Coordinates of C-alpha atoms in Angstrom, one line a residue:
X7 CA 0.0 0.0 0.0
X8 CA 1.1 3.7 -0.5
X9 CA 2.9 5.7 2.0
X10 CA 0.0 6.5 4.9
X11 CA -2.8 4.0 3.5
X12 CA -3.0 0.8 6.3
X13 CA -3.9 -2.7 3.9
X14 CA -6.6 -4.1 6.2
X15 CA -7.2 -8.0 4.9
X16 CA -11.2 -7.5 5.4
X17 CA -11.1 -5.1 2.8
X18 CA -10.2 -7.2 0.9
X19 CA -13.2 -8.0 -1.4
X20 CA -11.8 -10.2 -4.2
X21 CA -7.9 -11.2 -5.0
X22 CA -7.3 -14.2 -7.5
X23 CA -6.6 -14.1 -11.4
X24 CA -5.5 -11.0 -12.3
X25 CA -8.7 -9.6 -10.5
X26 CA -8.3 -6.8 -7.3
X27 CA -11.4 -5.7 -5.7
X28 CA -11.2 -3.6 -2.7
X29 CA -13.3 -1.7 0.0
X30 CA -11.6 1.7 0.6
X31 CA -13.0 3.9 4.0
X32 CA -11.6 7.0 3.1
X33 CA -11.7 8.3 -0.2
X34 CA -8.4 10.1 0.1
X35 CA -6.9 6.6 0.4
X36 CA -8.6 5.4 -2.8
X37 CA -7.6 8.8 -4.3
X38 CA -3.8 7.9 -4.1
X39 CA -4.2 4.2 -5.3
X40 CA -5.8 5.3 -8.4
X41 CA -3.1 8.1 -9.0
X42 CA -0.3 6.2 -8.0
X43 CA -0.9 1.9 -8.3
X44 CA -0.7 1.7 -12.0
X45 CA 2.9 3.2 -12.7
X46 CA 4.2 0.9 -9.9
X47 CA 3.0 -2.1 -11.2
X48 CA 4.2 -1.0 -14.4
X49 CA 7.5 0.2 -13.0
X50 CA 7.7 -3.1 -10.9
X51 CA 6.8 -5.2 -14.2
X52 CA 7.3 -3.1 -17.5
X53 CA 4.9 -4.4 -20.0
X54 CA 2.2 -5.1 -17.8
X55 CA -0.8 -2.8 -18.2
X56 CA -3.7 -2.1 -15.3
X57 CA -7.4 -1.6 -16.3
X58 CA -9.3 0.3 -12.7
X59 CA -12.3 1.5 -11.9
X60 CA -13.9 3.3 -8.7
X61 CA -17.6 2.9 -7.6
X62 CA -18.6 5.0 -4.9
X63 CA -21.0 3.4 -2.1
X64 CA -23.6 6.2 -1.6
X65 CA -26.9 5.6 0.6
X66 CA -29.1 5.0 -2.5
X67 CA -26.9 2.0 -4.2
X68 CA -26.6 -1.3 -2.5
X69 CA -23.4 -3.7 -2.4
X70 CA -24.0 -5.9 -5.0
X71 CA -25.0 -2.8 -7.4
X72 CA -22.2 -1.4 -7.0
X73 CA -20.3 -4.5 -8.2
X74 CA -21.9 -5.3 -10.7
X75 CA -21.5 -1.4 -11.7
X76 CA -18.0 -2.2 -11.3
X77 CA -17.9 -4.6 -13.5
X78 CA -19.9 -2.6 -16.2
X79 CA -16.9 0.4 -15.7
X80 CA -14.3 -2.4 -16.0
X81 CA -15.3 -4.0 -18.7
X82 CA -15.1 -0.3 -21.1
X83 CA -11.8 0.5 -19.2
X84 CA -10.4 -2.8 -20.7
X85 CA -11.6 -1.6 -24.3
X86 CA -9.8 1.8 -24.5
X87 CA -6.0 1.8 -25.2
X88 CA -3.7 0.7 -22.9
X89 CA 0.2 2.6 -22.3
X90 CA 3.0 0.8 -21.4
X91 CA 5.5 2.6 -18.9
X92 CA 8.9 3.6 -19.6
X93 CA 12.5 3.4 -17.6
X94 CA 13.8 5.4 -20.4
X95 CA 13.5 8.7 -21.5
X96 CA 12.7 8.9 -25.2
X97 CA 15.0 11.8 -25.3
X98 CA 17.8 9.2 -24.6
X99 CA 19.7 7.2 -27.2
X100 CA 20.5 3.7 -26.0
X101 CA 21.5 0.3 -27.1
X102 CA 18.7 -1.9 -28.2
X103 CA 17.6 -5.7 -26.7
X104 CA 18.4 -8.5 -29.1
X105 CA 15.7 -10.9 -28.4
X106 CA 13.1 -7.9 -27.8
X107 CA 13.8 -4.3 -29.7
X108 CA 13.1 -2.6 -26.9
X109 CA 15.6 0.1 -24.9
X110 CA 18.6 -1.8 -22.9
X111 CA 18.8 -0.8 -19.5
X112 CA 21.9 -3.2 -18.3
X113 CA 23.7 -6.5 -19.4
X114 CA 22.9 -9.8 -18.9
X115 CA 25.7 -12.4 -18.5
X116 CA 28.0 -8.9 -19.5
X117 CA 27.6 -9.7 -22.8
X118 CA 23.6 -9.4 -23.7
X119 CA 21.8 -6.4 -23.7
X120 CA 18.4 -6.5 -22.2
X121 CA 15.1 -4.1 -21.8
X122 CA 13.5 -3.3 -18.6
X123 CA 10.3 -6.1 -19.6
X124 CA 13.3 -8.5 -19.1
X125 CA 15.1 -7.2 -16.6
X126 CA 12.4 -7.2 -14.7
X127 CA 11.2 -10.7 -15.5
X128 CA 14.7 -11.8 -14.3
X129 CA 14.1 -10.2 -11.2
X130 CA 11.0 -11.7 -10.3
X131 CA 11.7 -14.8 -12.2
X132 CA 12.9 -17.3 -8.8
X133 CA 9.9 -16.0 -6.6
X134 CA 7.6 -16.6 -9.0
X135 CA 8.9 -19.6 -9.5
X136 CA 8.7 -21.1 -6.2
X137 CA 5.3 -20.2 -5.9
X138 CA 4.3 -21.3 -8.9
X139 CA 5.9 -25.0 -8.3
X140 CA 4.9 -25.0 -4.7
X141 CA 1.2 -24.5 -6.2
X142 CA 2.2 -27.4 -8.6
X143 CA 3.9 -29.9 -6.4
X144 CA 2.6 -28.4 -3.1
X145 CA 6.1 -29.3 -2.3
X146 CA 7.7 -26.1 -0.1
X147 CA 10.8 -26.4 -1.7
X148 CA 11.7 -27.6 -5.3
X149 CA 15.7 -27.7 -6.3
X150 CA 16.8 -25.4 -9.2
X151 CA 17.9 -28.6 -11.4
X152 CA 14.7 -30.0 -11.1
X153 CA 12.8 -27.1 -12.6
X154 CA 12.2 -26.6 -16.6
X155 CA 14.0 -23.6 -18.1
X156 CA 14.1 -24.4 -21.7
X157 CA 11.4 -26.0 -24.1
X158 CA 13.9 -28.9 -24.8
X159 CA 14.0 -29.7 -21.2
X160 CA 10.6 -30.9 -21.8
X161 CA 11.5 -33.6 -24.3
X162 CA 12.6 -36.7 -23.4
X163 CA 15.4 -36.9 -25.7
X164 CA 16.8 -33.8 -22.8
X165 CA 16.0 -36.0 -19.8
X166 CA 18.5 -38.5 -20.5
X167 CA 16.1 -40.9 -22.5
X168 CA 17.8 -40.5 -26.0
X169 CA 18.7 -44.5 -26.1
X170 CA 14.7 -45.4 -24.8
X171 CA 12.2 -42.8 -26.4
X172 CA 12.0 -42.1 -30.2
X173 CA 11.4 -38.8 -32.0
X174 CA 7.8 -38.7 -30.9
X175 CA 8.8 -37.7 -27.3
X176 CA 10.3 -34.0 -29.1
X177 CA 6.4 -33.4 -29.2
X178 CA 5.6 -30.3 -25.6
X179 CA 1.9 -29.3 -25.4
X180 CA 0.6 -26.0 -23.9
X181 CA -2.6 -26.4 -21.8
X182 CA -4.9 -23.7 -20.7
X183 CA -7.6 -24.7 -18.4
X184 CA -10.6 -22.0 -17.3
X185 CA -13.7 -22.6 -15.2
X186 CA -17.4 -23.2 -16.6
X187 CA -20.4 -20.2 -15.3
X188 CA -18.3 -18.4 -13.1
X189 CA -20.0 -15.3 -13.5
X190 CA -23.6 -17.3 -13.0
X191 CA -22.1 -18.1 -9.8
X192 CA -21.4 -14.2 -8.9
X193 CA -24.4 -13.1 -10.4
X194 CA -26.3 -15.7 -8.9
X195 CA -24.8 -14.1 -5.7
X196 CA -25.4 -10.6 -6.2
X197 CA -29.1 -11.1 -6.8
X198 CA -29.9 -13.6 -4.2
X199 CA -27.7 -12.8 -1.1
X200 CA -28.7 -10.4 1.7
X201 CA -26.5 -6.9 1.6
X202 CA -24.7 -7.7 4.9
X203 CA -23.5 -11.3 3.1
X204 CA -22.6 -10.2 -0.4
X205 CA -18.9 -9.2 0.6
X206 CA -18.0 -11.9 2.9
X207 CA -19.5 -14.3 0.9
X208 CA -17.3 -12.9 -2.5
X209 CA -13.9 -13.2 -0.5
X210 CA -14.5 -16.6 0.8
X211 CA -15.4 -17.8 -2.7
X212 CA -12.7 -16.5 -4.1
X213 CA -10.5 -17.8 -1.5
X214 CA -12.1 -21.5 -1.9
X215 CA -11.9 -21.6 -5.3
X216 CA -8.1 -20.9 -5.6
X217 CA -7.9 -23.6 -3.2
X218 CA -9.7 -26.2 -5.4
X219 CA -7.9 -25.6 -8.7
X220 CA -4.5 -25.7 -6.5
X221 CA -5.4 -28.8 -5.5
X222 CA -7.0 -30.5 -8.1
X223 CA -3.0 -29.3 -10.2
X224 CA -1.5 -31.1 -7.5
X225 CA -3.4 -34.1 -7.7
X226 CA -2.9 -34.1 -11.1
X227 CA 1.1 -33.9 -10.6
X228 CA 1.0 -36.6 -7.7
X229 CA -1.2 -39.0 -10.6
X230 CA 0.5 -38.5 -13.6
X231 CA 4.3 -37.0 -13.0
X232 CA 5.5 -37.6 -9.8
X233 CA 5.8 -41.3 -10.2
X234 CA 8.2 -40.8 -13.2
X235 CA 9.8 -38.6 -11.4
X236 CA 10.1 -40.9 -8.4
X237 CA 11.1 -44.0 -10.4
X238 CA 14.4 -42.3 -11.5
X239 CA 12.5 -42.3 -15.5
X240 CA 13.1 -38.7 -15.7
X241 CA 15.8 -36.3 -14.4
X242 CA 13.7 -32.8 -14.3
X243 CA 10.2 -32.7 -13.6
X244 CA 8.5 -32.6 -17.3
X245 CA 6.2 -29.1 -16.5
X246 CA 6.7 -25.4 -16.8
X247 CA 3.7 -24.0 -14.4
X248 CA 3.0 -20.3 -16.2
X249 CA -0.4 -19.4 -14.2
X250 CA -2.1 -21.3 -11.5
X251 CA -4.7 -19.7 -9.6
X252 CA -8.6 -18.6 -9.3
X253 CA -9.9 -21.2 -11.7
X254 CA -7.3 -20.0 -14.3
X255 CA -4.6 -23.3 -14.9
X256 CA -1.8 -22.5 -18.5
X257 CA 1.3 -24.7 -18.2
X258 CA 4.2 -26.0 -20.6
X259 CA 5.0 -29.6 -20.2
X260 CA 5.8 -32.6 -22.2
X261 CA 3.6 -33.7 -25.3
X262 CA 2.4 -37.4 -24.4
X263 CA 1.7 -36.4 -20.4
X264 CA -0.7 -33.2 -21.6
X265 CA -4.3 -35.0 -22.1
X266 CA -3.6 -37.4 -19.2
X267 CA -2.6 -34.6 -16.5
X268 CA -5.5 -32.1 -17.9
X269 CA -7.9 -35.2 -18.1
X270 CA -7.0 -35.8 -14.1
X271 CA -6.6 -32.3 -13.2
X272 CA -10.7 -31.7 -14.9
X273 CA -11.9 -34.6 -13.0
X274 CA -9.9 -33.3 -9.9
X275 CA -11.4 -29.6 -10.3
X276 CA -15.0 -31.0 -10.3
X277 CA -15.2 -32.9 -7.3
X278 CA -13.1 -30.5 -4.9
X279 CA -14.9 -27.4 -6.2
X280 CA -18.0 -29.6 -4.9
X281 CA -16.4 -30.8 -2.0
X282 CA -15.0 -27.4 -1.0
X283 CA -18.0 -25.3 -2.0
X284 CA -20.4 -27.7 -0.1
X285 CA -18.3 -27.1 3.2
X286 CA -18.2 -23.3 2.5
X287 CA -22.0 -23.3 2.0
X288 CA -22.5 -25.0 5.3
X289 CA -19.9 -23.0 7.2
X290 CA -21.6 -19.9 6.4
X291 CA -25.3 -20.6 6.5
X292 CA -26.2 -19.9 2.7
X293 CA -28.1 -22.8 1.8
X294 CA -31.2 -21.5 2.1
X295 CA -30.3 -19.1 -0.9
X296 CA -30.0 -21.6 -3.2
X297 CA -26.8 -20.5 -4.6
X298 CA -25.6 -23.5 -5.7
X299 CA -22.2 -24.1 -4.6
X300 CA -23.0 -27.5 -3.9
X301 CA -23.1 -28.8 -7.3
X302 CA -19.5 -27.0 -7.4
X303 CA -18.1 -25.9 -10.6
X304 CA -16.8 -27.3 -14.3
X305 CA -13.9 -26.7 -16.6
X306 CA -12.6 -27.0 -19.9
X307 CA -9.3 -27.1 -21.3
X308 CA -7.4 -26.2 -25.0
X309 CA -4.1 -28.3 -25.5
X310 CA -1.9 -27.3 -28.2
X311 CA 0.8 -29.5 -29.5
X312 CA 4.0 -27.7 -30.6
X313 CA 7.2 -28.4 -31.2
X314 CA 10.0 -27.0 -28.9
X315 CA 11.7 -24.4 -31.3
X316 CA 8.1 -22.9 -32.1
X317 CA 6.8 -19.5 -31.2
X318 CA 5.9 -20.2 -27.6
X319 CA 3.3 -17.0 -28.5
X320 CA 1.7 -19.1 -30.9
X321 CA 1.1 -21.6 -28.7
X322 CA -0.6 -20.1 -26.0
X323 CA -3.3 -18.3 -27.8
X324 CA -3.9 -21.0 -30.1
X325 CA -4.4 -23.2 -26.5
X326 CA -6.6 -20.4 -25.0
X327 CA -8.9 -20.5 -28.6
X328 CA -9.2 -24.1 -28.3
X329 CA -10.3 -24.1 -24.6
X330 CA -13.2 -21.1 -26.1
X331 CA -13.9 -23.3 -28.5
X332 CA -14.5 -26.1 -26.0
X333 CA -16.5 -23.9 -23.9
X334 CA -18.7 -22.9 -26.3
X335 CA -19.5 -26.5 -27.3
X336 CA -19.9 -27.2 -23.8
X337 CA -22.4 -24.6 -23.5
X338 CA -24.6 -25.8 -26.1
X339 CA -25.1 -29.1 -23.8
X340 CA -26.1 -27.1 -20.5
X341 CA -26.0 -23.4 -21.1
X342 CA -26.4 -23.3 -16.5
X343 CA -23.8 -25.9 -16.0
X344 CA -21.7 -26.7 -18.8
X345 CA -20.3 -29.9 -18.5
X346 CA -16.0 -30.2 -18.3
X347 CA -14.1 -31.2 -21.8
X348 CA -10.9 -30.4 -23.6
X349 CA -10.2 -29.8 -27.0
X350 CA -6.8 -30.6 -28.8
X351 CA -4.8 -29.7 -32.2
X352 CA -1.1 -30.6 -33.2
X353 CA 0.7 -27.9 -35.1
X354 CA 1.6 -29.4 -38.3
X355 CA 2.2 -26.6 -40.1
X356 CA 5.4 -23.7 -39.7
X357 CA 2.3 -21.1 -40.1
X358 CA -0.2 -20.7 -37.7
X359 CA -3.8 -19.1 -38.2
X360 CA -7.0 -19.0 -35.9
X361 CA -8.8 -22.3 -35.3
X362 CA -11.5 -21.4 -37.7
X363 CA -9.1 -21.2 -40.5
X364 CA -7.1 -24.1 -39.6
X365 CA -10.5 -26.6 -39.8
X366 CA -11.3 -25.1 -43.4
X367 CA -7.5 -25.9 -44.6
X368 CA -6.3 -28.3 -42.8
X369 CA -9.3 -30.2 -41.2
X370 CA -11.9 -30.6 -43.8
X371 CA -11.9 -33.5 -46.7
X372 CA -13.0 -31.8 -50.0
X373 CA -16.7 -33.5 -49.5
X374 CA -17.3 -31.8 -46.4
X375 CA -15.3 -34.9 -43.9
X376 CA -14.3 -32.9 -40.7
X377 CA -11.2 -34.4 -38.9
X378 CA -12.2 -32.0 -35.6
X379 CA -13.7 -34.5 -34.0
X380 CA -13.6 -32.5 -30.2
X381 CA -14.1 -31.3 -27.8
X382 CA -13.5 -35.1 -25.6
X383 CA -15.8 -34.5 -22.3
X384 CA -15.2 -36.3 -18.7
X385 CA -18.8 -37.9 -19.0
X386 CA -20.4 -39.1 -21.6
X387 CA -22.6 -36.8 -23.9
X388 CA -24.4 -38.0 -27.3
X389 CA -22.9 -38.3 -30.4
X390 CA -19.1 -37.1 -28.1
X391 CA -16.4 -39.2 -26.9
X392 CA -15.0 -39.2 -23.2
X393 CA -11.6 -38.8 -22.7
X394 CA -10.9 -41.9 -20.9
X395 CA -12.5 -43.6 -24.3
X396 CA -9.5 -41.2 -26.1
X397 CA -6.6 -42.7 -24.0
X398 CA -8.0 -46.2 -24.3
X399 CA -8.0 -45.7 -28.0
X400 CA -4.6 -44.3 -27.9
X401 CA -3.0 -47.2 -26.1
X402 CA -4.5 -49.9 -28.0
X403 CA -3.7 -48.3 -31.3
X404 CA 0.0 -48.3 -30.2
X405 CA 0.1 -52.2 -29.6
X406 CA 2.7 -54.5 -32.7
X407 CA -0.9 -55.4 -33.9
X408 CA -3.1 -52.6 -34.2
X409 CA -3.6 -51.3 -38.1
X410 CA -2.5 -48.0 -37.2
X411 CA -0.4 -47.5 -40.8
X412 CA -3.6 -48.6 -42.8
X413 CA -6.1 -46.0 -40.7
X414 CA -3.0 -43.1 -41.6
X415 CA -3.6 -44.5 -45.4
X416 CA -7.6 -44.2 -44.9
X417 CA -7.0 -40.6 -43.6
X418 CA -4.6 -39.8 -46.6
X419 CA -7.0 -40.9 -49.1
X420 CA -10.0 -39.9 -47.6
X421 CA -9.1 -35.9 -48.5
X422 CA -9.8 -36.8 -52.1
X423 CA -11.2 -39.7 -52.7
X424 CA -14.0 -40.9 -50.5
X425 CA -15.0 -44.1 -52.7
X426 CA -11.6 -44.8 -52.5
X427 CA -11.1 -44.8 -49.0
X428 CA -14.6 -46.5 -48.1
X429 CA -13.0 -49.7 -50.3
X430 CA -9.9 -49.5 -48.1
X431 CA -11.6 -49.5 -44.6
X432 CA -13.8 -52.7 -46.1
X433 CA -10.0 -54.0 -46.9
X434 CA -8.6 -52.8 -43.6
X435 CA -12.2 -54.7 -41.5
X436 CA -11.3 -57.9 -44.2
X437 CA -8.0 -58.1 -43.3
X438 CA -8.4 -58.0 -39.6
X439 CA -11.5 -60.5 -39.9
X440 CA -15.1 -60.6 -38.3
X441 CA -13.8 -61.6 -34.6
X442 CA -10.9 -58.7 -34.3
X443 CA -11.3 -56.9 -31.3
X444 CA -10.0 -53.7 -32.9
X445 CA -13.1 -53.2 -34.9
X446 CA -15.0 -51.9 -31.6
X447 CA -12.0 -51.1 -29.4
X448 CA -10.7 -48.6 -32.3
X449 CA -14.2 -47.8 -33.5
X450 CA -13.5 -49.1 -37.1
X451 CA -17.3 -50.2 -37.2
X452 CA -18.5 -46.2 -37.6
X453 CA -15.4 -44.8 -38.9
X454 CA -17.6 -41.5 -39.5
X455 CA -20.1 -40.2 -37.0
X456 CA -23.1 -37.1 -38.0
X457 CA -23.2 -34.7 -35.8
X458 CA -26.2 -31.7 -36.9
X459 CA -25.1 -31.1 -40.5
X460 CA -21.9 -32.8 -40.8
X461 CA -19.3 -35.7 -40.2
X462 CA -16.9 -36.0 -37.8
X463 CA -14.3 -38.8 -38.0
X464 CA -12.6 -39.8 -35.0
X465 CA -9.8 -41.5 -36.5
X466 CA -7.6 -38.4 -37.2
X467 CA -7.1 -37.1 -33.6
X468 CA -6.5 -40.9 -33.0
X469 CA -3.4 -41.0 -35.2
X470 CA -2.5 -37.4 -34.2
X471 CA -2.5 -38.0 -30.3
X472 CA -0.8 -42.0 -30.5
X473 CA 2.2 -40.2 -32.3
X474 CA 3.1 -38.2 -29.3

């Protein structure tokens, strides 16, 4: 807090995502914090920019209008343009970052020049670090040479696993997971709680749910990494945390772990948001407003495959469009609570456009075939897959046995020729005979499902996911 203004923690409306919401008593103090918070934080952390807004509590406008008003100011704050402070006068001439373009303010390793973004970044780099592994591991302390610095830490081939894992293992996948009706739930509270509750009842949600999604990360680590970890498989633990916190999860880790970890860490989030919520509900008597909070909360996740020398950039936004995407499917299910899924795509190509454009190019067939099969959900929904039916899939497709060469034929062919490659899957069932097991363990029976006006096949995300 600024020189003069005491932080009192009851104030302290909401504090999780990105998101500050506080209760000033004087409105000198607020006065200051509105002048003076923004160039700190963009002093302390050049690049980063701060939306705020200010609603005043008069007599005449109760709690929760005033934060929903807040919200309404915040919302047009975030649409005007946003300036960047400087270290630097412009008046100054000065050497130039390599990696960045921007203004050098010192050297790094005396030899590189670097900007005050990534000065600042180093600064803050090991604390953030900590916490965010802590949060991953819920470990206190994690060592230095266990931690992921560079993408090709990731891959196995950098984990001392050259002689034991092919080329498939130089395959890292950025996840981005966000919770389902969140703002149902604080309208839902807004409208239906008392005046006296509405605050307390914001900064304990807030609270719990941060809880629940650090949780549910770390029962996701404890299932699906720590093991390798513990067996001696792997030197570094295979995950580069980047955000985890409110219901907001976006990591870096190794290709083939991504859909098992975010498949564990969705099933996770459900049941300890319920869990958690349920106990928060009773502990505070709110029940009887039929908020909710018992049936807890969903997710849904985007998981982009990459390689490790591609635009990290690239990789996050196209992970934050496919977990949209899944949402928005989601929605059309249960528009009130949308149940959890995750939606996937594997870079193929050294240019990258916005999902839409990459299903017209890349996953269509010329007569209208769509290879986006997603989004997988954790239960089952009509005319979806689960994502425990994906990994099942995935490992039997994998076995000495499976026809996985022939299906990457069918897909091949399929593009132009779809006579052509319905007399190869008749070949493919011939070949494998009446009895095979494949034929309803891999699907092969409805190689094509419709879904509203078109087909889906499932078979490409097969291939695409068992080659990771």
């Amino acid at each position: 807090m600024e020189s003069g203004i005491q932080f009192e923690y009851d104030s302290v409306i909401l504090q999780a995502a990105g998101n500050i919401k506080y209760l000033f008593s004087r409105k000198e103090d607020c006065q200051k914090i509105v002048e003076k918070f923004p160039r700190r934080v963009m002093e302390k952390a050049p690049g980063i920019t701060v939306s705020q807004a200010v609603i005043e509590l008069k007599d005449n406008i109760s709690f929760k209008d005033a934060l929903q008003g807040l919200e309404d100011k915040l919302r047009i704050q975030r649409n005007k343009a946003k300036y960047t402070s400087s270290q630097i006068s412009h008046f100054m001439y000065g050497e130039t970052a390599r990696r960045t373009g921007g203004i050098g303010v010192k050297y790094n390793n005396k030899t590189e020049v670097i900007d005050a973004t990534q000065d600042a970044k180093l600064v803050f780099n090991k604390r953030a670090s900590k916490r965010l592994y802590e949060s991953l591991t819920g470990v206190d302390y994690i060592k230095d040479n266990q931690k992921i610095f560079d993408m090709e830490d990731l891959t196995g081939n950098n984990q001392g696993e050259l002689e034991t894992l092919s080329s498939k293992s130089n395959w890292i996948a950025v996840i981005h997971a966000d919770g389902n009706n969140l703002g149902k739930k604080l309208i839902s509270m807004y409208e239906n709680l008392p005046e006296d509750l509405v605050r307390t009842t914001v900064r304990e949600f807030s609270k719990t749910l941060d809880k629940a999604t650090k949780l549910a990360v770390q029962e996701a680590y404890k299932e699906i990494i720590a093991p390798q970890i513990e067996s001696g498989k792997l030197k570094k633990i295979p995950i580069r945390p980047i955000v985890i916190g409110g219901d907001d999860v976006t990591a870096v880790l190794r290709g083939d772990l991504a859909v098992p970890f975010t498949n564990t860490f969705l099933k996770a989030f459900e049941r300890l948001t319920k869990e958690l919520f349920s106990k928060f509900e009773d502990e505070l008597k709110l029940k009887k407003f039929n908020l909710g909070f018992s049936e807890g909360l969903t997710a849904c996740a985007g998981i982009a495959f990459i390689k490790p020398k591609y635009p990290f950039h690239y990789g996050a936004d196209l992970a934050e469009e496919l977990c949209a995407k899944a949402k928005k499917v989601s929605k059309t299910i249960d528009s009130d609570f949308s149940p959890s899924s995750l939606l996937f795509h594997k870079v193929q190509s050294s240019f990258i456009d916005d999902m839409n454009e990459i299903e017209k190019q890349e996953l269509t067939t010329k007569e209208g075939l769509k290879f986006d099969y997603g989004p997988y959900f954790l239960k089952e929904q009509t005319g979806f897959d689960t994502v425990d039916t994906l990994l099942s899939r995935v490992g039997k497709i994998n076995r000495p046995s499976a026809p996985k060469s022939k299906i990457r034929e069918w897909l091949g062919i399929i593009r132009d020729d779809e006579t052509q490659a319905s007399y190869l899957m008749a070949r493919i069932k011939e070949i494998l005979g009446p009895n095979s097991t494949y034929l309803t363990e891999l699907n092969l029976n409805h190689p094509k499902v419709k879904r509203g006006n078109f087909e889906y096949t499932h078979l490409y995300d097969l291939i695409s996911l068992s080659n990771i």
